[in-house]
Coordinates of C-alpha atoms in Angstrom, one line a residue:
Chain A
M4 CA 0.0 0.0 0.0
A5 CA 2.7 2.3 1.1
S6 CA 4.8 1.4 -1.9
R7 CA 1.8 2.1 -4.2
K8 CA 1.4 5.5 -2.6
F9 CA 5.1 6.1 -3.1
L10 CA 4.9 5.1 -6.8
T11 CA 1.9 7.4 -7.3
I12 CA 3.8 10.3 -5.8
T13 CA 6.9 9.5 -7.7
A14 CA 5.0 9.2 -11.0
A15 CA 3.0 12.4 -10.3
S16 CA 6.1 14.4 -9.4
T17 CA 8.0 13.1 -12.4
L18 CA 5.1 14.1 -14.5
L19 CA 5.0 17.5 -12.9
A20 CA 8.7 17.9 -13.3
C21 CA 8.4 17.0 -17.0
L22 CA 5.6 19.4 -17.5
A23 CA 7.6 22.1 -15.8
C24 CA 10.7 21.5 -17.9
T25 CA 8.6 21.5 -21.1
A26 CA 7.0 24.7 -19.8
V27 CA 10.5 26.2 -19.2
A28 CA 11.6 25.2 -22.7
Q29 CA 8.5 26.6 -24.2
D30 CA 8.9 29.7 -22.2
K31 CA 12.4 30.1 -23.5
E32 CA 11.2 29.6 -27.0
S33 CA 8.4 32.1 -26.6
V34 CA 10.6 34.7 -24.9
M35 CA 13.1 34.4 -27.8
K36 CA 10.3 34.8 -30.3
M37 CA 8.8 37.8 -28.5
R38 CA 12.3 39.4 -28.3
E39 CA 12.9 38.8 -32.0
Q40 CA 9.6 40.5 -32.6
T41 CA 10.6 43.5 -30.5
M42 CA 13.8 43.8 -32.4
K43 CA 12.0 43.6 -35.7
T44 CA 9.6 46.3 -34.6
M45 CA 12.5 48.6 -33.8
G46 CA 14.2 47.7 -37.1
G47 CA 10.9 48.5 -39.0
A48 CA 10.7 51.8 -37.2
M49 CA 14.2 52.7 -38.2
Q50 CA 13.6 51.5 -41.7
A51 CA 10.5 53.9 -41.9
T52 CA 12.6 56.7 -40.5
G53 CA 15.3 56.0 -43.0
K54 CA 12.9 56.2 -45.9
F55 CA 12.1 59.8 -44.9
V56 CA 15.7 60.7 -44.2
K57 CA 16.9 59.3 -47.5
N58 CA 14.0 61.0 -49.2
E59 CA 12.7 57.7 -50.6
G60 CA 9.0 58.3 -50.0
G61 CA 8.6 58.4 -46.2
T62 CA 6.6 61.2 -44.6
V63 CA 7.1 63.0 -41.3
D64 CA 4.0 61.3 -40.0
D65 CA 5.7 57.9 -40.7
V66 CA 8.6 59.1 -38.6
K67 CA 6.3 60.2 -35.7
A68 CA 4.6 56.8 -35.8
A69 CA 8.0 55.1 -35.9
A70 CA 9.3 57.1 -33.0
A71 CA 6.2 56.0 -30.9
R72 CA 6.8 52.3 -31.8
L73 CA 10.4 52.7 -30.9
T74 CA 9.7 54.4 -27.6
E75 CA 7.2 51.6 -26.7
A76 CA 9.7 48.9 -27.5
A77 CA 12.5 50.7 -25.6
S78 CA 10.3 50.8 -22.5
K79 CA 10.2 47.1 -22.3
D80 CA 11.8 45.4 -19.3
I81 CA 15.1 44.1 -20.5
A82 CA 15.3 41.4 -17.9
S83 CA 12.1 39.9 -19.2
L84 CA 13.3 40.1 -22.8
F85 CA 16.6 38.4 -21.9
P86 CA 16.1 36.0 -19.0
A87 CA 19.3 34.1 -18.1
G88 CA 20.4 31.6 -20.7
S89 CA 17.8 32.5 -23.3
T90 CA 19.9 31.8 -26.3
G91 CA 20.8 29.0 -28.6
G92 CA 19.2 27.8 -31.8
E93 CA 18.5 30.6 -34.1
S94 CA 19.3 33.2 -31.5
R95 CA 22.5 35.3 -31.9
A96 CA 22.4 36.5 -28.3
K97 CA 25.9 36.1 -26.9
P98 CA 26.4 34.5 -23.5
E99 CA 28.3 37.7 -22.5
I100 CA 24.9 39.3 -22.0
W101 CA 24.6 37.5 -18.7
T102 CA 28.2 37.7 -17.6
S103 CA 28.3 41.5 -18.3
W104 CA 24.7 42.2 -17.4
D105 CA 25.2 45.7 -16.1
V106 CA 26.9 46.9 -19.3
F107 CA 24.2 45.2 -21.4
A108 CA 21.3 46.7 -19.3
K109 CA 23.0 50.2 -19.5
Q110 CA 23.2 49.9 -23.3
W111 CA 19.5 49.0 -23.4
A112 CA 18.7 51.9 -21.1
D113 CA 20.5 54.3 -23.6
L114 CA 17.8 53.5 -26.2
K115 CA 15.1 55.4 -24.3
P116 CA 16.6 58.9 -24.4
A117 CA 17.7 58.3 -28.0
A118 CA 14.1 57.4 -28.9
A119 CA 12.9 60.5 -27.0
K120 CA 15.2 62.6 -29.2
L121 CA 13.7 61.1 -32.3
T122 CA 10.2 61.9 -31.0
E123 CA 11.3 65.4 -30.5
A124 CA 12.9 65.6 -33.9
A125 CA 9.8 64.1 -35.6
A126 CA 7.7 66.8 -34.0
S127 CA 9.9 69.5 -35.5
G128 CA 9.6 67.9 -38.9
D129 CA 13.2 69.0 -39.7
R130 CA 14.9 66.4 -41.9
Q131 CA 18.4 67.3 -40.6
Q132 CA 17.3 67.0 -37.0
I133 CA 15.6 63.7 -37.7
A134 CA 18.7 62.3 -39.5
A135 CA 20.8 63.3 -36.4
A136 CA 18.3 61.7 -34.0
M137 CA 18.1 58.6 -36.2
G138 CA 21.9 58.4 -36.0
G139 CA 21.7 58.5 -32.2
V140 CA 19.3 55.6 -32.0
G141 CA 21.4 53.7 -34.5
K142 CA 24.4 54.2 -32.3
A143 CA 22.6 52.7 -29.4
C144 CA 21.5 49.7 -31.6
G145 CA 25.0 49.2 -33.1
T146 CA 26.9 49.5 -29.8
C147 CA 24.9 46.7 -28.3
H148 CA 24.9 44.5 -31.4
D149 CA 28.7 45.0 -31.7
Q150 CA 29.3 43.6 -28.2
F151 CA 26.4 41.3 -27.5
R152 CA 25.2 39.9 -30.8
A153 CA 27.1 37.1 -32.6
P154 CA 27.7 37.6 -36.4
K155 CA 25.3 35.9 -38.8
Q156 CA 26.5 32.4 -39.6
Chain B
M6 CA 94.2 82.4 -24.6
G7 CA 93.7 78.7 -24.6
H8 CA 91.5 79.2 -21.5
R9 CA 89.4 81.8 -23.2
S10 CA 88.8 79.7 -26.3
L11 CA 87.6 76.8 -24.1
I12 CA 85.1 79.1 -22.4
L13 CA 84.0 80.3 -25.8
A14 CA 83.6 76.8 -27.0
I15 CA 81.6 75.9 -23.9
T16 CA 79.4 78.9 -24.4
L17 CA 79.0 78.3 -28.1
V18 CA 78.1 74.6 -28.0
P19 CA 74.7 75.1 -26.3
V20 CA 74.0 77.9 -28.7
A21 CA 74.8 75.7 -31.6
L22 CA 72.6 73.0 -30.2
A23 CA 69.8 75.4 -29.6
A24 CA 70.2 76.6 -33.2
S25 CA 70.3 73.1 -34.7
G26 CA 67.5 71.8 -32.5
P27 CA 64.5 73.7 -33.9
S28 CA 65.7 73.7 -37.5
A29 CA 66.1 69.9 -37.4
V30 CA 62.6 69.5 -36.0
A31 CA 61.4 72.0 -38.7
A32 CA 62.8 69.8 -41.4
E33 CA 60.9 66.8 -39.9
T34 CA 57.6 68.7 -39.2
P35 CA 55.4 68.2 -42.2
P36 CA 53.1 71.0 -43.4
A37 CA 49.8 71.2 -41.6
D38 CA 48.0 70.6 -44.9
A39 CA 49.7 67.3 -45.4
V40 CA 48.8 66.2 -41.9
R41 CA 45.2 67.1 -42.3
R42 CA 44.9 65.3 -45.7
G43 CA 46.8 62.4 -44.2
E44 CA 44.3 62.1 -41.4
Y45 CA 41.5 61.7 -44.0
V46 CA 43.6 59.1 -45.8
F47 CA 44.2 57.3 -42.5
N48 CA 40.5 57.1 -41.8
A49 CA 39.6 56.1 -45.3
A50 CA 42.3 53.4 -45.2
G51 CA 41.0 52.1 -41.9
C52 CA 44.4 51.8 -40.2
L53 CA 43.3 52.3 -36.6
G54 CA 41.2 49.1 -36.2
C55 CA 43.8 46.5 -37.0
H56 CA 46.8 48.4 -35.5
T57 CA 45.1 48.9 -32.1
D58 CA 44.4 46.3 -29.5
E59 CA 41.2 47.9 -28.4
K60 CA 39.9 45.0 -26.4
G61 CA 43.2 44.6 -24.5
G62 CA 43.3 48.3 -23.8
G63 CA 46.3 48.9 -26.0
A64 CA 47.5 52.4 -27.0
P65 CA 46.2 53.6 -30.4
L66 CA 48.3 52.3 -33.3
A67 CA 50.7 50.4 -30.9
G68 CA 49.6 47.1 -32.6
G69 CA 49.2 43.9 -30.7
R70 CA 45.8 43.0 -32.0
G71 CA 45.6 39.3 -32.9
L72 CA 43.9 38.6 -36.2
A73 CA 42.7 35.0 -36.4
T74 CA 42.7 33.8 -40.0
P75 CA 42.7 30.4 -41.7
F76 CA 46.5 30.8 -42.1
G77 CA 47.1 31.3 -38.4
T78 CA 47.1 34.4 -36.1
F79 CA 48.7 37.6 -37.1
H80 CA 49.7 40.1 -34.4
T81 CA 49.6 43.5 -35.9
P82 CA 52.7 45.7 -35.5
N83 CA 53.3 49.0 -33.8
I84 CA 53.0 51.9 -36.3
T85 CA 53.5 54.8 -34.0
P86 CA 56.6 57.0 -34.5
D87 CA 58.5 55.2 -31.8
P88 CA 62.1 54.8 -33.3
T89 CA 62.7 51.3 -31.8
H90 CA 59.3 49.6 -31.9
G91 CA 57.4 51.7 -34.3
I92 CA 58.1 53.2 -37.7
G93 CA 59.8 56.4 -36.5
R94 CA 63.1 55.5 -38.3
W95 CA 61.4 54.6 -41.6
T96 CA 62.2 57.1 -44.4
E97 CA 59.5 58.3 -46.6
A98 CA 60.8 56.1 -49.4
Q99 CA 60.8 53.0 -47.1
F100 CA 57.2 53.8 -46.1
V101 CA 56.0 54.1 -49.7
K102 CA 57.8 50.8 -50.6
A103 CA 56.0 48.9 -47.8
F104 CA 52.6 49.9 -49.3
R105 CA 53.7 49.6 -52.9
E106 CA 55.7 46.4 -52.8
G107 CA 55.0 44.8 -49.5
E108 CA 58.6 45.2 -48.4
G109 CA 59.8 46.7 -45.2
P110 CA 63.2 48.4 -44.5
G111 CA 66.1 46.0 -45.0
G112 CA 64.2 44.1 -47.7
T113 CA 61.9 42.2 -45.2
H114 CA 59.0 40.8 -47.1
L115 CA 55.8 41.7 -45.3
F116 CA 52.9 39.3 -44.9
P117 CA 49.8 40.3 -47.0
A118 CA 47.7 40.5 -43.9
F119 CA 49.0 44.0 -44.2
P120 CA 46.7 44.5 -47.2
Y121 CA 49.3 45.8 -49.7
A122 CA 47.7 44.0 -52.6
S123 CA 45.1 46.8 -52.2
Y124 CA 47.3 49.6 -50.8
T125 CA 49.7 49.2 -53.7
R126 CA 46.9 51.2 -55.6
M127 CA 47.3 54.2 -53.4
T128 CA 48.8 57.4 -55.0
D129 CA 52.3 58.6 -53.9
A130 CA 50.6 61.8 -52.7
D131 CA 48.2 59.9 -50.4
L132 CA 51.0 57.7 -49.0
K133 CA 53.2 60.7 -48.2
D134 CA 50.3 62.5 -46.5
L135 CA 49.5 59.4 -44.5
R136 CA 53.0 59.2 -43.3
A137 CA 53.0 62.9 -42.4
Y138 CA 49.9 62.2 -40.2
L139 CA 51.2 59.1 -38.6
M140 CA 54.4 60.9 -37.5
T141 CA 52.3 63.3 -35.5
R142 CA 50.7 60.5 -33.5
P143 CA 51.9 59.7 -29.9
A144 CA 54.8 57.2 -29.9
S145 CA 54.3 54.0 -28.0
A146 CA 57.3 51.8 -26.9
Q147 CA 55.2 48.6 -27.1
A148 CA 57.3 45.8 -28.6
N149 CA 55.9 43.8 -31.5
R150 CA 54.8 40.2 -31.0
P151 CA 55.7 37.5 -33.6
H152 CA 52.9 36.0 -35.7
D153 CA 51.6 32.5 -34.9
L154 CA 51.2 31.1 -38.4
D155 CA 50.7 27.6 -39.6
P156 CA 53.4 26.2 -42.0
P157 CA 53.9 27.0 -44.8
F158 CA 52.2 30.4 -44.4
G159 CA 54.7 31.6 -41.8
W160 CA 57.7 31.1 -44.2
R161 CA 58.7 34.5 -45.2
F162 CA 61.0 33.3 -47.9
L163 CA 57.9 32.1 -49.8
L164 CA 56.4 35.6 -49.9
P165 CA 58.1 36.6 -53.2
V166 CA 56.3 33.7 -54.8
W167 CA 53.0 34.9 -53.4
K168 CA 53.7 38.4 -54.6
A169 CA 54.6 37.1 -58.1
L170 CA 51.2 35.4 -58.2
Y171 CA 48.9 38.0 -56.5
L172 CA 50.5 41.4 -56.3
D173 CA 49.8 43.6 -59.2
E174 CA 51.9 46.6 -58.2
G175 CA 51.2 50.2 -58.7
P176 CA 48.4 52.8 -58.7
L177 CA 45.3 52.4 -60.8
P178 CA 45.0 55.1 -63.4
D179 CA 41.5 56.7 -63.7
D180 CA 39.3 55.4 -66.4
P181 CA 38.5 58.4 -68.6
S182 CA 35.4 56.8 -70.0
K183 CA 33.8 56.8 -66.5
P184 CA 32.5 59.7 -64.4
A185 CA 34.8 61.2 -61.8
E186 CA 32.5 59.9 -59.0
W187 CA 32.9 56.3 -60.2
N188 CA 36.7 56.7 -60.4
R189 CA 36.8 58.2 -56.9
G190 CA 34.6 55.3 -55.7
R191 CA 36.9 52.7 -57.3
Y192 CA 39.9 54.3 -55.6
L193 CA 38.2 54.3 -52.2
V194 CA 37.0 50.7 -52.6
E195 CA 40.0 49.1 -54.3
A196 CA 42.9 51.1 -52.8
L197 CA 42.1 52.9 -49.5
G198 CA 39.1 51.0 -48.2
H199 CA 40.7 47.6 -49.2
C200 CA 37.1 46.2 -49.1
G201 CA 38.1 43.1 -51.2
E202 CA 40.5 42.0 -48.5
C203 CA 37.6 40.7 -46.5
H204 CA 34.7 40.7 -49.0
T205 CA 36.6 38.7 -51.8
P206 CA 37.1 35.0 -51.0
R207 CA 40.7 33.8 -50.9
D208 CA 42.1 30.7 -52.5
W209 CA 44.2 28.1 -50.5
M210 CA 47.3 30.3 -50.8
G211 CA 45.6 33.3 -49.5
G212 CA 45.3 35.2 -52.8
M213 CA 42.1 37.0 -53.6
D214 CA 39.9 35.0 -56.1
Q215 CA 39.5 37.6 -58.8
D216 CA 36.7 35.7 -60.5
R217 CA 34.6 36.1 -57.3
R218 CA 35.4 39.6 -56.5
F219 CA 33.3 41.0 -53.6
A220 CA 31.2 37.7 -53.5
G221 CA 31.8 37.3 -49.7
S222 CA 33.5 34.6 -47.8
S223 CA 32.7 32.1 -45.1
E224 CA 36.2 32.4 -43.7
G225 CA 36.7 36.1 -42.8
P226 CA 39.0 37.4 -40.1
E227 CA 38.0 36.2 -36.6
G228 CA 35.8 33.5 -38.2
D229 CA 33.1 35.9 -39.3
K230 CA 30.9 35.2 -42.3
I231 CA 31.5 38.0 -44.8
P232 CA 28.6 39.0 -47.0
N233 CA 28.4 39.3 -50.8
I234 CA 28.5 43.0 -51.7
T235 CA 28.1 42.6 -55.5
P236 CA 24.9 43.8 -57.2
E237 CA 23.5 40.3 -57.3
P238 CA 19.8 40.7 -56.3
K239 CA 19.6 37.7 -54.0
A240 CA 23.1 36.7 -52.8
G241 CA 24.4 40.3 -52.9
I242 CA 23.1 43.8 -52.3
G243 CA 21.4 44.3 -55.7
G244 CA 18.3 45.4 -53.8
W245 CA 20.1 48.3 -52.1
S246 CA 19.9 51.7 -53.5
V247 CA 22.9 54.1 -53.7
G248 CA 21.3 55.9 -50.7
D249 CA 20.9 52.6 -48.8
I250 CA 24.6 51.9 -49.2
A251 CA 25.7 55.4 -48.4
S252 CA 23.6 55.5 -45.2
F253 CA 24.8 52.1 -44.2
L254 CA 28.4 53.3 -44.5
E255 CA 27.5 56.4 -42.5
I256 CA 25.5 54.9 -39.6
G257 CA 25.5 51.2 -40.1
M258 CA 21.8 50.7 -40.9
T259 CA 20.8 48.0 -43.4
P260 CA 17.7 48.7 -45.6
D261 CA 15.5 46.6 -43.2
G262 CA 16.4 48.9 -40.3
D263 CA 18.9 46.6 -38.6
F264 CA 22.2 48.0 -37.3
V265 CA 25.3 46.0 -37.8
G266 CA 27.9 45.3 -35.2
S267 CA 31.0 43.1 -35.3
G268 CA 33.6 43.6 -38.0
M269 CA 31.7 45.9 -40.3
G270 CA 30.4 47.9 -37.3
E271 CA 34.0 48.6 -36.5
V272 CA 34.8 49.6 -40.1
I273 CA 31.9 52.0 -40.1
R274 CA 32.9 53.4 -36.7
N275 CA 36.6 53.9 -37.5
S276 CA 36.5 54.6 -41.2
T277 CA 33.4 55.1 -43.4
S278 CA 31.4 57.2 -41.0
K279 CA 34.4 59.7 -41.1
L280 CA 34.3 60.1 -44.8
T281 CA 32.5 62.9 -46.7
P282 CA 29.0 62.2 -47.9
E283 CA 30.3 62.6 -51.4
D284 CA 32.9 59.9 -50.8
R285 CA 30.3 57.5 -49.3
R286 CA 28.1 58.0 -52.4
A287 CA 31.1 57.4 -54.7
I288 CA 31.7 54.1 -53.0
A289 CA 28.0 53.2 -53.4
V290 CA 28.1 54.1 -57.1
Y291 CA 31.2 52.0 -57.7
L292 CA 29.8 49.0 -55.8
K293 CA 26.6 49.1 -57.9
S294 CA 28.8 48.8 -61.0
V295 CA 31.0 45.8 -60.1
P296 CA 30.1 42.4 -61.8
A297 CA 27.3 40.6 -59.9
V298 CA 28.4 37.2 -58.5
K299 CA 26.1 34.6 -57.0

């Protein structure tokens, strides 16, 4: 009887543990997907801004909308976008992210003021100012990619 | 009398030294114009990145950066004006010869990791200005570290063979049938920017495969995958406009809004972002004209 109870408990806990690890694995996958989406949103915003700056058909309203999307993305909690060890597979996130977390988090934090400058520039409608602000955001993106993103393989 | 002449001599020596001091320096001090032009050449030629061990906190241009390649690891040399460890004692003629022929003072054959297969295309004027600028940089007494190369690539005596096969010496004359912008772009890409040194694949002997110019390589420095920059629509950057290329070279943004890091990020930071907008455009115009390779 006792051994039966023991078996049941063992089986149940094994099952639970498995469920938990699947959940963790799924969680990691979904975090990485969400993160990729956030990065794509920011890229798209910069692309739209670039179209205006390069005079390739974008309007000031496109830049305003892009700055808003960028600001929203930059407001996300970096710790939830990059939980410890969330790399591997398609992800190019370098393990250094977690060993140099403070540097990484600071670089992410630098995005917000850069995005605010773009919002300001978009409100002015001045192409030069927008180009300069776009460069500022780009610098924030590039600095972090340089240090914490592995090259495409 | 003998006494007096001794005193006179003692008095005169410092005067003579003082007189020869500034004039000797004046002979070595290049005109400000040459230094200013040389700084632009220095940026366009991207010297800083390879000759500085940024990650190790090394002094600018003091060398010591390890460049991992399929042939082994090169340790870049000190190119500050230090007379012992740098290039302070190199004459102008020796400096030009290193770029033109890949040969250092005393007839030492240089390894083509120093990209003289491209720099050989530089004009004499640019080389002299570049030297003028380098001589104004702070000297560093950092000693050079020998390369760690795999045989037979570390055998210097084989270098004349390599040169005979792959070094096409001398500047590239302008093509009068092409616009000035194209010619300027070609000079920036082929000579100063030495783009092909990474973007053109190399054969087993380390020579650039001229049939696949700018087609990219899976074995770039530090193991990076180097993209195809020919106008091929799928494999290359055929879909990029001249403006896309120019703004990429300025701020590092690809047409899809991504920002590059790693090797090209460094090239943009140290080199292409410091060029004039006209020069970035010229590069773009030239790149759009090279043969598309899949």
